[in-house]
CSV table of C-alpha atoms in Angstrom, one decimal:
chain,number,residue,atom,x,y,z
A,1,UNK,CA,30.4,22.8,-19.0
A,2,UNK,CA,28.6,23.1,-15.7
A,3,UNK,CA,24.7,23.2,-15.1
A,4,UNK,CA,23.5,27.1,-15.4
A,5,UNK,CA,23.1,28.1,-12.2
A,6,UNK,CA,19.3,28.1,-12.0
A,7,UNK,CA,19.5,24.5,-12.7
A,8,UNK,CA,22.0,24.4,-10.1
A,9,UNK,CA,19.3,25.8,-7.6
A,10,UNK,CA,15.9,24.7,-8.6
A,11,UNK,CA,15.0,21.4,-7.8
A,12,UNK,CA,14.5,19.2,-10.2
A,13,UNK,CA,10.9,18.2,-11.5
A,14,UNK,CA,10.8,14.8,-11.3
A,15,UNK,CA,8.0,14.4,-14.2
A,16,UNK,CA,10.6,16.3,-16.5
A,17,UNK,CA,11.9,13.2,-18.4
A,18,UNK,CA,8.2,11.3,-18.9
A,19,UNK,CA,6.6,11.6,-21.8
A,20,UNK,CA,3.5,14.2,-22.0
A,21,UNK,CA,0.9,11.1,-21.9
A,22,UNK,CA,2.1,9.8,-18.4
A,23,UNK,CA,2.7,13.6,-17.2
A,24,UNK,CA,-1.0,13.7,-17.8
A,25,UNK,CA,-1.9,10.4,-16.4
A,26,UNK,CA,0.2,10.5,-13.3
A,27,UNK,CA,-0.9,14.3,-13.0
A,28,UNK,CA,-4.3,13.0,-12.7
A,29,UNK,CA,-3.8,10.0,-10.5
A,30,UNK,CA,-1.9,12.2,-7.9
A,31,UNK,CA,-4.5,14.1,-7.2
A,32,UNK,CA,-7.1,12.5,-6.1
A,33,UNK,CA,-8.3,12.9,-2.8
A,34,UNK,CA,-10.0,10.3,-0.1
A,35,UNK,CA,-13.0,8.8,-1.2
A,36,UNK,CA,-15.9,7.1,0.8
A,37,UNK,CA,-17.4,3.8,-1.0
A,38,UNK,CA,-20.0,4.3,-3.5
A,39,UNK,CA,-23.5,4.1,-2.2
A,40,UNK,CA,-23.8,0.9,-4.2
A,41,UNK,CA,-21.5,-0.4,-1.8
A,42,UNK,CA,-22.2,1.0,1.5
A,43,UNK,CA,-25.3,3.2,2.1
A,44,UNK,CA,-24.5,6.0,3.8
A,45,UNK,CA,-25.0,5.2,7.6
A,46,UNK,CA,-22.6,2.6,7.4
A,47,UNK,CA,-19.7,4.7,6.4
A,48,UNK,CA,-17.9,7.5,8.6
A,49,UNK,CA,-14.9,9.1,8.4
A,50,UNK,CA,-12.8,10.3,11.4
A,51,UNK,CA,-9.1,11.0,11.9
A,52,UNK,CA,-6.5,8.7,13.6
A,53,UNK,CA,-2.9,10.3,14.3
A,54,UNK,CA,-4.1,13.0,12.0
A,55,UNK,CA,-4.7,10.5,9.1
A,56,UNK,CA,-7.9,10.5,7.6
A,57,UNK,CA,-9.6,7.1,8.0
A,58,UNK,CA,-13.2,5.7,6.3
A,59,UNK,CA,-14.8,3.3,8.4
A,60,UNK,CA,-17.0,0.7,7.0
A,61,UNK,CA,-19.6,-0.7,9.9
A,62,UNK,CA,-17.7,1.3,13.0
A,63,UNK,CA,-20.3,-0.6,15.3
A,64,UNK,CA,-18.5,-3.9,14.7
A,65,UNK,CA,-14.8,-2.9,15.6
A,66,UNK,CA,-15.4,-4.4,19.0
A,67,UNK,CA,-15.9,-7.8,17.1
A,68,UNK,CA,-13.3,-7.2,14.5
A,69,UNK,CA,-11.2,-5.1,12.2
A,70,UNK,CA,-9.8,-5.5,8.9
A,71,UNK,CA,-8.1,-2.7,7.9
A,72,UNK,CA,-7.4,-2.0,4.1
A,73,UNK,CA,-4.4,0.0,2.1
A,74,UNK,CA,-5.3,0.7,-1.1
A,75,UNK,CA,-3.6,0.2,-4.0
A,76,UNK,CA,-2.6,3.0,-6.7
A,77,UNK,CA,1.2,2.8,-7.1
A,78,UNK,CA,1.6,5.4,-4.3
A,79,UNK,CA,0.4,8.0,-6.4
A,80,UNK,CA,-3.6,6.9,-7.2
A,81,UNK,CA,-5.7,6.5,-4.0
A,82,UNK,CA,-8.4,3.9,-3.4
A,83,UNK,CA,-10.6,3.0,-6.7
A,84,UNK,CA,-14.6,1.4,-6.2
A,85,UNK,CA,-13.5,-1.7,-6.8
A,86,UNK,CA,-11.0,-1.7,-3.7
A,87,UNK,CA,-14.0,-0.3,-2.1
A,88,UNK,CA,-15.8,-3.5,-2.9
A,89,UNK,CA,-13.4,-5.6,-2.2
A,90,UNK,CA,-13.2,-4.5,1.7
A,91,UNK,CA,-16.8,-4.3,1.6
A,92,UNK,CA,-17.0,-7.9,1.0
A,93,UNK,CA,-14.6,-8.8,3.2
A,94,UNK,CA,-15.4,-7.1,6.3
A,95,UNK,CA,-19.1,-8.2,5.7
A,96,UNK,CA,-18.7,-11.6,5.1
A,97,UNK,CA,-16.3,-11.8,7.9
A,98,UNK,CA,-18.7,-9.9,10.3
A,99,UNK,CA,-16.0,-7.1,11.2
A,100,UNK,CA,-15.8,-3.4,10.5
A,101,UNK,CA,-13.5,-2.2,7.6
A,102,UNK,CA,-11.1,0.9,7.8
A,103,UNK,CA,-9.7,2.0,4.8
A,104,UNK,CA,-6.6,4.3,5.6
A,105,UNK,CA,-5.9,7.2,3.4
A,106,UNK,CA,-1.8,7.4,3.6
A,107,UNK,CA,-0.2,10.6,1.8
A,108,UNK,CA,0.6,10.0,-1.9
A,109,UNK,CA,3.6,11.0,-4.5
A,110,UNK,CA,4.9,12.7,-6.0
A,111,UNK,CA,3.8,15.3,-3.4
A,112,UNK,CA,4.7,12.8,-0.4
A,113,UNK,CA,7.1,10.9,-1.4
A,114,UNK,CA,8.5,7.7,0.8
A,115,UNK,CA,8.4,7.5,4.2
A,116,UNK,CA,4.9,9.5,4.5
A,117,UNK,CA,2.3,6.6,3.6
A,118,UNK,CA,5.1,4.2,6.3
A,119,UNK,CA,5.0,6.8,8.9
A,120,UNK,CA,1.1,8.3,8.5
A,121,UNK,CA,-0.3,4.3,8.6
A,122,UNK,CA,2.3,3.8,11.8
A,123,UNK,CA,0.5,6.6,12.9
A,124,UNK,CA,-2.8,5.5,12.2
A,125,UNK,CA,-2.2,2.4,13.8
A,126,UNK,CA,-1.0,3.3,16.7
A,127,UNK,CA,-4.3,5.8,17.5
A,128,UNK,CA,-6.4,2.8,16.8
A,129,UNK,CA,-4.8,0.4,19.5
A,130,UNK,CA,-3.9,3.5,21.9
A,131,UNK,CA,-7.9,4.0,21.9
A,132,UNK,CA,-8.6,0.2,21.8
A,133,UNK,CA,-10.5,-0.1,18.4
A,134,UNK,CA,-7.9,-2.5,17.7
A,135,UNK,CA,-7.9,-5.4,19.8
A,136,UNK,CA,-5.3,-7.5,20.0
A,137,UNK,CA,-5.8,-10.8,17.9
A,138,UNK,CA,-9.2,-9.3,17.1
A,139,UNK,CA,-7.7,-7.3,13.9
A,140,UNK,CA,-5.9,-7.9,10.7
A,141,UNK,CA,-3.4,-5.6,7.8
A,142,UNK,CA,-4.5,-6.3,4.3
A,143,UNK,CA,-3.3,-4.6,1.1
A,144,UNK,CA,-3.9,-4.5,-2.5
A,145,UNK,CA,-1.3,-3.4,-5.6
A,146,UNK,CA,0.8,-1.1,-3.9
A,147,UNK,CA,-1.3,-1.0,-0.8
A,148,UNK,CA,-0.3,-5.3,0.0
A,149,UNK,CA,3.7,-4.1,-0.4
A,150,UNK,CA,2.6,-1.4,2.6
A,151,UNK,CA,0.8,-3.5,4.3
A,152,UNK,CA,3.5,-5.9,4.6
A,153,UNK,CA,6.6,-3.2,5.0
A,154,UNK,CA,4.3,-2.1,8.1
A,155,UNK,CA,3.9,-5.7,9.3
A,156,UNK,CA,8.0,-5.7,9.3
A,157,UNK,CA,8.4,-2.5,11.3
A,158,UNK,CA,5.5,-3.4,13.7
A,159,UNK,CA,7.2,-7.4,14.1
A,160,UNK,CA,10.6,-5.3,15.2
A,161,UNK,CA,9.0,-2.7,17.6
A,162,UNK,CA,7.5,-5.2,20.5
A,163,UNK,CA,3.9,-3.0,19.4
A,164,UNK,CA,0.5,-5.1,18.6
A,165,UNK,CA,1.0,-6.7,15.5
A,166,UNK,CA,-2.4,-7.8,13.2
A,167,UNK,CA,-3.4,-11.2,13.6
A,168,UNK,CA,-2.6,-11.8,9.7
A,169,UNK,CA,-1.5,-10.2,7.2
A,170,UNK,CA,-3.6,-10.5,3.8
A,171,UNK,CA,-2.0,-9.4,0.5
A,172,UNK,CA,-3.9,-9.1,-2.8
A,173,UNK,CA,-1.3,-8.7,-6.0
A,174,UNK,CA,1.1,-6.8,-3.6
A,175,UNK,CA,3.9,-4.9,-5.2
A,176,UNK,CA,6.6,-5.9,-2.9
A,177,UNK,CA,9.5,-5.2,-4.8
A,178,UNK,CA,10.4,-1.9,-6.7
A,179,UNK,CA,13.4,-2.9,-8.1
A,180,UNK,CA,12.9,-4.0,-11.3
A,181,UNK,CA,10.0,-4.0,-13.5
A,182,UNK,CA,6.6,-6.0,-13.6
A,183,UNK,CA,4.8,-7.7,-16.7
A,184,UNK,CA,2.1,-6.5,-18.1
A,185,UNK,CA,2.2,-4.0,-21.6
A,186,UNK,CA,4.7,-1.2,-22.2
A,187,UNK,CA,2.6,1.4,-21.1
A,188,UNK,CA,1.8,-0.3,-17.7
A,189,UNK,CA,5.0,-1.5,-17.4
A,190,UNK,CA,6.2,3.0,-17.9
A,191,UNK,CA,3.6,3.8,-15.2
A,192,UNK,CA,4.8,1.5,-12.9
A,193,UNK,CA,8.7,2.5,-13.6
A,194,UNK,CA,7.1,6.5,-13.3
A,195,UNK,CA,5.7,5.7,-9.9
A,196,UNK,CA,8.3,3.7,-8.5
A,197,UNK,CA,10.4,6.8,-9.0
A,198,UNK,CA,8.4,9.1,-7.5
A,199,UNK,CA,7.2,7.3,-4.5
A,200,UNK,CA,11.5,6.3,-3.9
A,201,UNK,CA,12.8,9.8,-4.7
A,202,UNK,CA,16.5,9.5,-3.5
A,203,UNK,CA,15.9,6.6,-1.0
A,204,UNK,CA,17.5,3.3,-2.5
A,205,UNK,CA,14.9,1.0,-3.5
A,206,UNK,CA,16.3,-2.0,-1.6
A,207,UNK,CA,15.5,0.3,1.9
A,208,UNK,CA,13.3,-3.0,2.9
A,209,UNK,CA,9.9,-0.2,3.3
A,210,UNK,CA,10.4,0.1,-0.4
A,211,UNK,CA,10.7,-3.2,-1.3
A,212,UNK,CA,9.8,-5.6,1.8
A,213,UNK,CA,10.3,-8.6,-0.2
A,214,UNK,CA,13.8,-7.8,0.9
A,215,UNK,CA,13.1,-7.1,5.0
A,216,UNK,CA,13.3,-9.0,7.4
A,217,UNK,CA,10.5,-12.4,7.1
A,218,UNK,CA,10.6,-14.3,10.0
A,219,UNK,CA,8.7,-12.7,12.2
A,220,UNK,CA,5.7,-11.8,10.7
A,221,UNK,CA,2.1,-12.9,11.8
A,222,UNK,CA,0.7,-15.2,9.4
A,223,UNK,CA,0.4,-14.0,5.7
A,224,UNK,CA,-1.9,-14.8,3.2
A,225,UNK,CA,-0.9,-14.0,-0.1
A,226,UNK,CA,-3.3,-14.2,-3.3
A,227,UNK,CA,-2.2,-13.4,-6.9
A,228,UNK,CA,-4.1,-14.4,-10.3
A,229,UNK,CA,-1.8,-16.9,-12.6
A,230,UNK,CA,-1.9,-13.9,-15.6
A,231,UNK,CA,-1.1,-10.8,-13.0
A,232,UNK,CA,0.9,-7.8,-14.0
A,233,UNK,CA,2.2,-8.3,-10.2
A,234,UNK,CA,2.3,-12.2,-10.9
A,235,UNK,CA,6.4,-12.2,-10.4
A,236,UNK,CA,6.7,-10.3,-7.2
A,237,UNK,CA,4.1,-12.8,-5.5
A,238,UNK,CA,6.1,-15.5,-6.7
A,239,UNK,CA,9.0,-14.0,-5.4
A,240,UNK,CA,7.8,-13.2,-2.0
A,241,UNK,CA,6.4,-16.8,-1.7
A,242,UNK,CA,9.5,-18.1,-2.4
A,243,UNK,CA,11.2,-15.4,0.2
A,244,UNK,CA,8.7,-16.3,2.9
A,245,UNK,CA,9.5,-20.0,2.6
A,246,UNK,CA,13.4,-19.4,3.0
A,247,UNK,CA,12.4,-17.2,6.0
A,248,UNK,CA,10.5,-20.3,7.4
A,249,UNK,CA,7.5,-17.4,8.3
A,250,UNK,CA,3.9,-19.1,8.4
A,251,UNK,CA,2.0,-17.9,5.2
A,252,UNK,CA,-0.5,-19.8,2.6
A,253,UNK,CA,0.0,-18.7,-1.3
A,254,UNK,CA,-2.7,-19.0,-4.0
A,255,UNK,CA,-2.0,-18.2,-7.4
A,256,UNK,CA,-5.8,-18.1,-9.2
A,257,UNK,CA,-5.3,-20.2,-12.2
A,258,UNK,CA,-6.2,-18.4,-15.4
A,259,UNK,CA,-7.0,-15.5,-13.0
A,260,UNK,CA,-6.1,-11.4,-14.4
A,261,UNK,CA,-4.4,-8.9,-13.1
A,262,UNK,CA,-5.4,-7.4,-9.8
A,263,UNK,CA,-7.3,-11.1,-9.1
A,264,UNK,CA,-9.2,-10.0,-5.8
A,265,UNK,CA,-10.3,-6.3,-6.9
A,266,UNK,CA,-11.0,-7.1,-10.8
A,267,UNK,CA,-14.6,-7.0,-10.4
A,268,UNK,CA,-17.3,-10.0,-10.5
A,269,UNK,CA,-16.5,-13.2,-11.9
A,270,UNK,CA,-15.8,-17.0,-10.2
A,271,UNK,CA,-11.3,-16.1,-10.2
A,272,UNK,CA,-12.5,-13.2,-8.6
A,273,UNK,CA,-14.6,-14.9,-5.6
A,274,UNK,CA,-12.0,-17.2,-5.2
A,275,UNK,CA,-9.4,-15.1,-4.4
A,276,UNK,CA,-11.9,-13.3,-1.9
A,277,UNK,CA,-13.0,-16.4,-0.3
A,278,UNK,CA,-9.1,-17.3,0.6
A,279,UNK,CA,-8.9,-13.8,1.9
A,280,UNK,CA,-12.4,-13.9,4.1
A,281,UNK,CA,-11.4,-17.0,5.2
A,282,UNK,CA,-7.8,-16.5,6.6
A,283,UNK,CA,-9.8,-13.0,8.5
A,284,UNK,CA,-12.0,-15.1,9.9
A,285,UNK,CA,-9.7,-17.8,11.3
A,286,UNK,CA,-6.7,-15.3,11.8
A,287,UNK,CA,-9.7,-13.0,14.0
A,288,UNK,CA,-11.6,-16.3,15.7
A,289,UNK,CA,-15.0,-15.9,13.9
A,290,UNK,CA,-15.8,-19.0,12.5
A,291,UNK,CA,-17.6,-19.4,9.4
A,292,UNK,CA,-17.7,-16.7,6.5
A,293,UNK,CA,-21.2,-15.2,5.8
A,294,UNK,CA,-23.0,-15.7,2.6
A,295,UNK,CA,-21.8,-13.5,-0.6
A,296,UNK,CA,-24.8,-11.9,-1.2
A,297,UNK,CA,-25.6,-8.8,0.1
């Protein structure tokens, strides 16, 4: 029997088949809107926001972009924007590395769904090194969750364009496969699945800006790619290590032994300042500023 015809016509809801709990939980994720760091992080006059290619971008110390840059994509499954703790974590890192931080606010899902968050950091990008804020081998792309598989499917496109790549790409826990499904417990494992699915829509989830593990790895800057030993993420690191190798691209791997999930954004803790060292260490050298600056604020 066929579909009634108002099923026929009306677009599917894509939430339609997930259970009421993760309709909630999604519901609420999706809409949150761009944040600026908690005062605890950054007092006020260090923070501004301003828009680059139309994208909404937090700065983070704008007075030191003509040192340095590391910009950030946050994690959130493509449907959750940027957390405190990711706020923290680029906080840290810019500090300690003596460059500004720009956090970039890409379009989420399910109410931008795949290319948008691709297309609006491009876009983003390109405004930064069009009004030199970027400067070449003065800047770096780094990524958490979600955010590191962005970061690194962005790295792909720019590496195929002949435009200004980053100096180095830094990945925290990066979701860089969408394929299949990630450890962690049942109900993290559904969210992720939920996500996946809404960020993809129709789009094949082997298109390489889905799943970059699967692009094209040989001519990336360098990449430096941190994971904790017990991450949710743990296998898609793995993976893309082993993908970078076969690529022969230049990259240094550190799995955090004993470390949790989300290893560089978890919160205090020594697994958590040693992922961030290896990440403020790789901006520094990748950017040509020496020695990192002391952790304390």
């Amino acid at each position: 029997m066929r579909a009634p015809v108002i099923d026929r016509l009306v677009p599917r809801d894509p939430w339609d088949d997930a259970p009421m709990s993760l309709v909630r939980t999604l519901r609420i994720l999706a809409s949150q809107r761009p944040s600026t760091p908690p005062r605890s992080v950054a007092a006020s006059g260090r923070v501004d926001r301003r828009r680059h290619g139309h994208v909404p971008v937090t700065w983070i110390d704008p007075g030191l972009a003509g040192t340095a840059t590391i910009v950030h994509l946050h994690g959130g499954a493509y449907v959750s924007g940027e957390s405190a703790r990711t706020w923290e974590l680029l906080e840290e890192t810019a500090r300690r590395s003596g460059a500004a931080g720009a956090m970039i606010h890409y379009r989420l899902a399910p109410r931008h769904s795949f290319p948008a968050a691709v297309e609006d950091v491009l876009h983003a990008l390109d405004d930064l090194t069009a009004t030199t804020l970027l400067r070449p081998g003065r800047w770096v792309l780094s990524g958490d969750e979600a955010g590191g598989g962005l970061a690194l499917a962005v790295a792909q496109v720019l590496a195929g364009s002949g435009v200004s790549s980053p100096a180095a790409v830094l990945l925290s826990s990066p979701w860089a496969d969408l394929r299949g499904d990630s450890d962690g417990g049942d109900h993290q494992r559904e969210l992720r699945r939920m996500a996946a699915r809404l960020y993809a829509g129709a789009v094949p989830r082997t298109e390489p800006r889905l799943s970059p593990v699967l692009g094209d790895l040989s001519a990336l800057p360098p990449v430096h790619l941190v994971t904790g030993q017990h991450d949710a993420l743990v296998e898609d690191s793995r993976g893309l290590d082993a993908a970078l190798t076969d690529a022969g691209a230049e990259h240094e791997y550190l799995e955090v032994r004993g470390g949790g999930d989300q290893i560089a954004t978890s919160g205090e803790g020594p697994a958590t300042q040693e992922a961030r060292r290896f990440l403020i260490a790789a901006a520094r050298e990748a950017m040509g500023l020496g020695a990192a600056a002391p952790a304390a604020h």
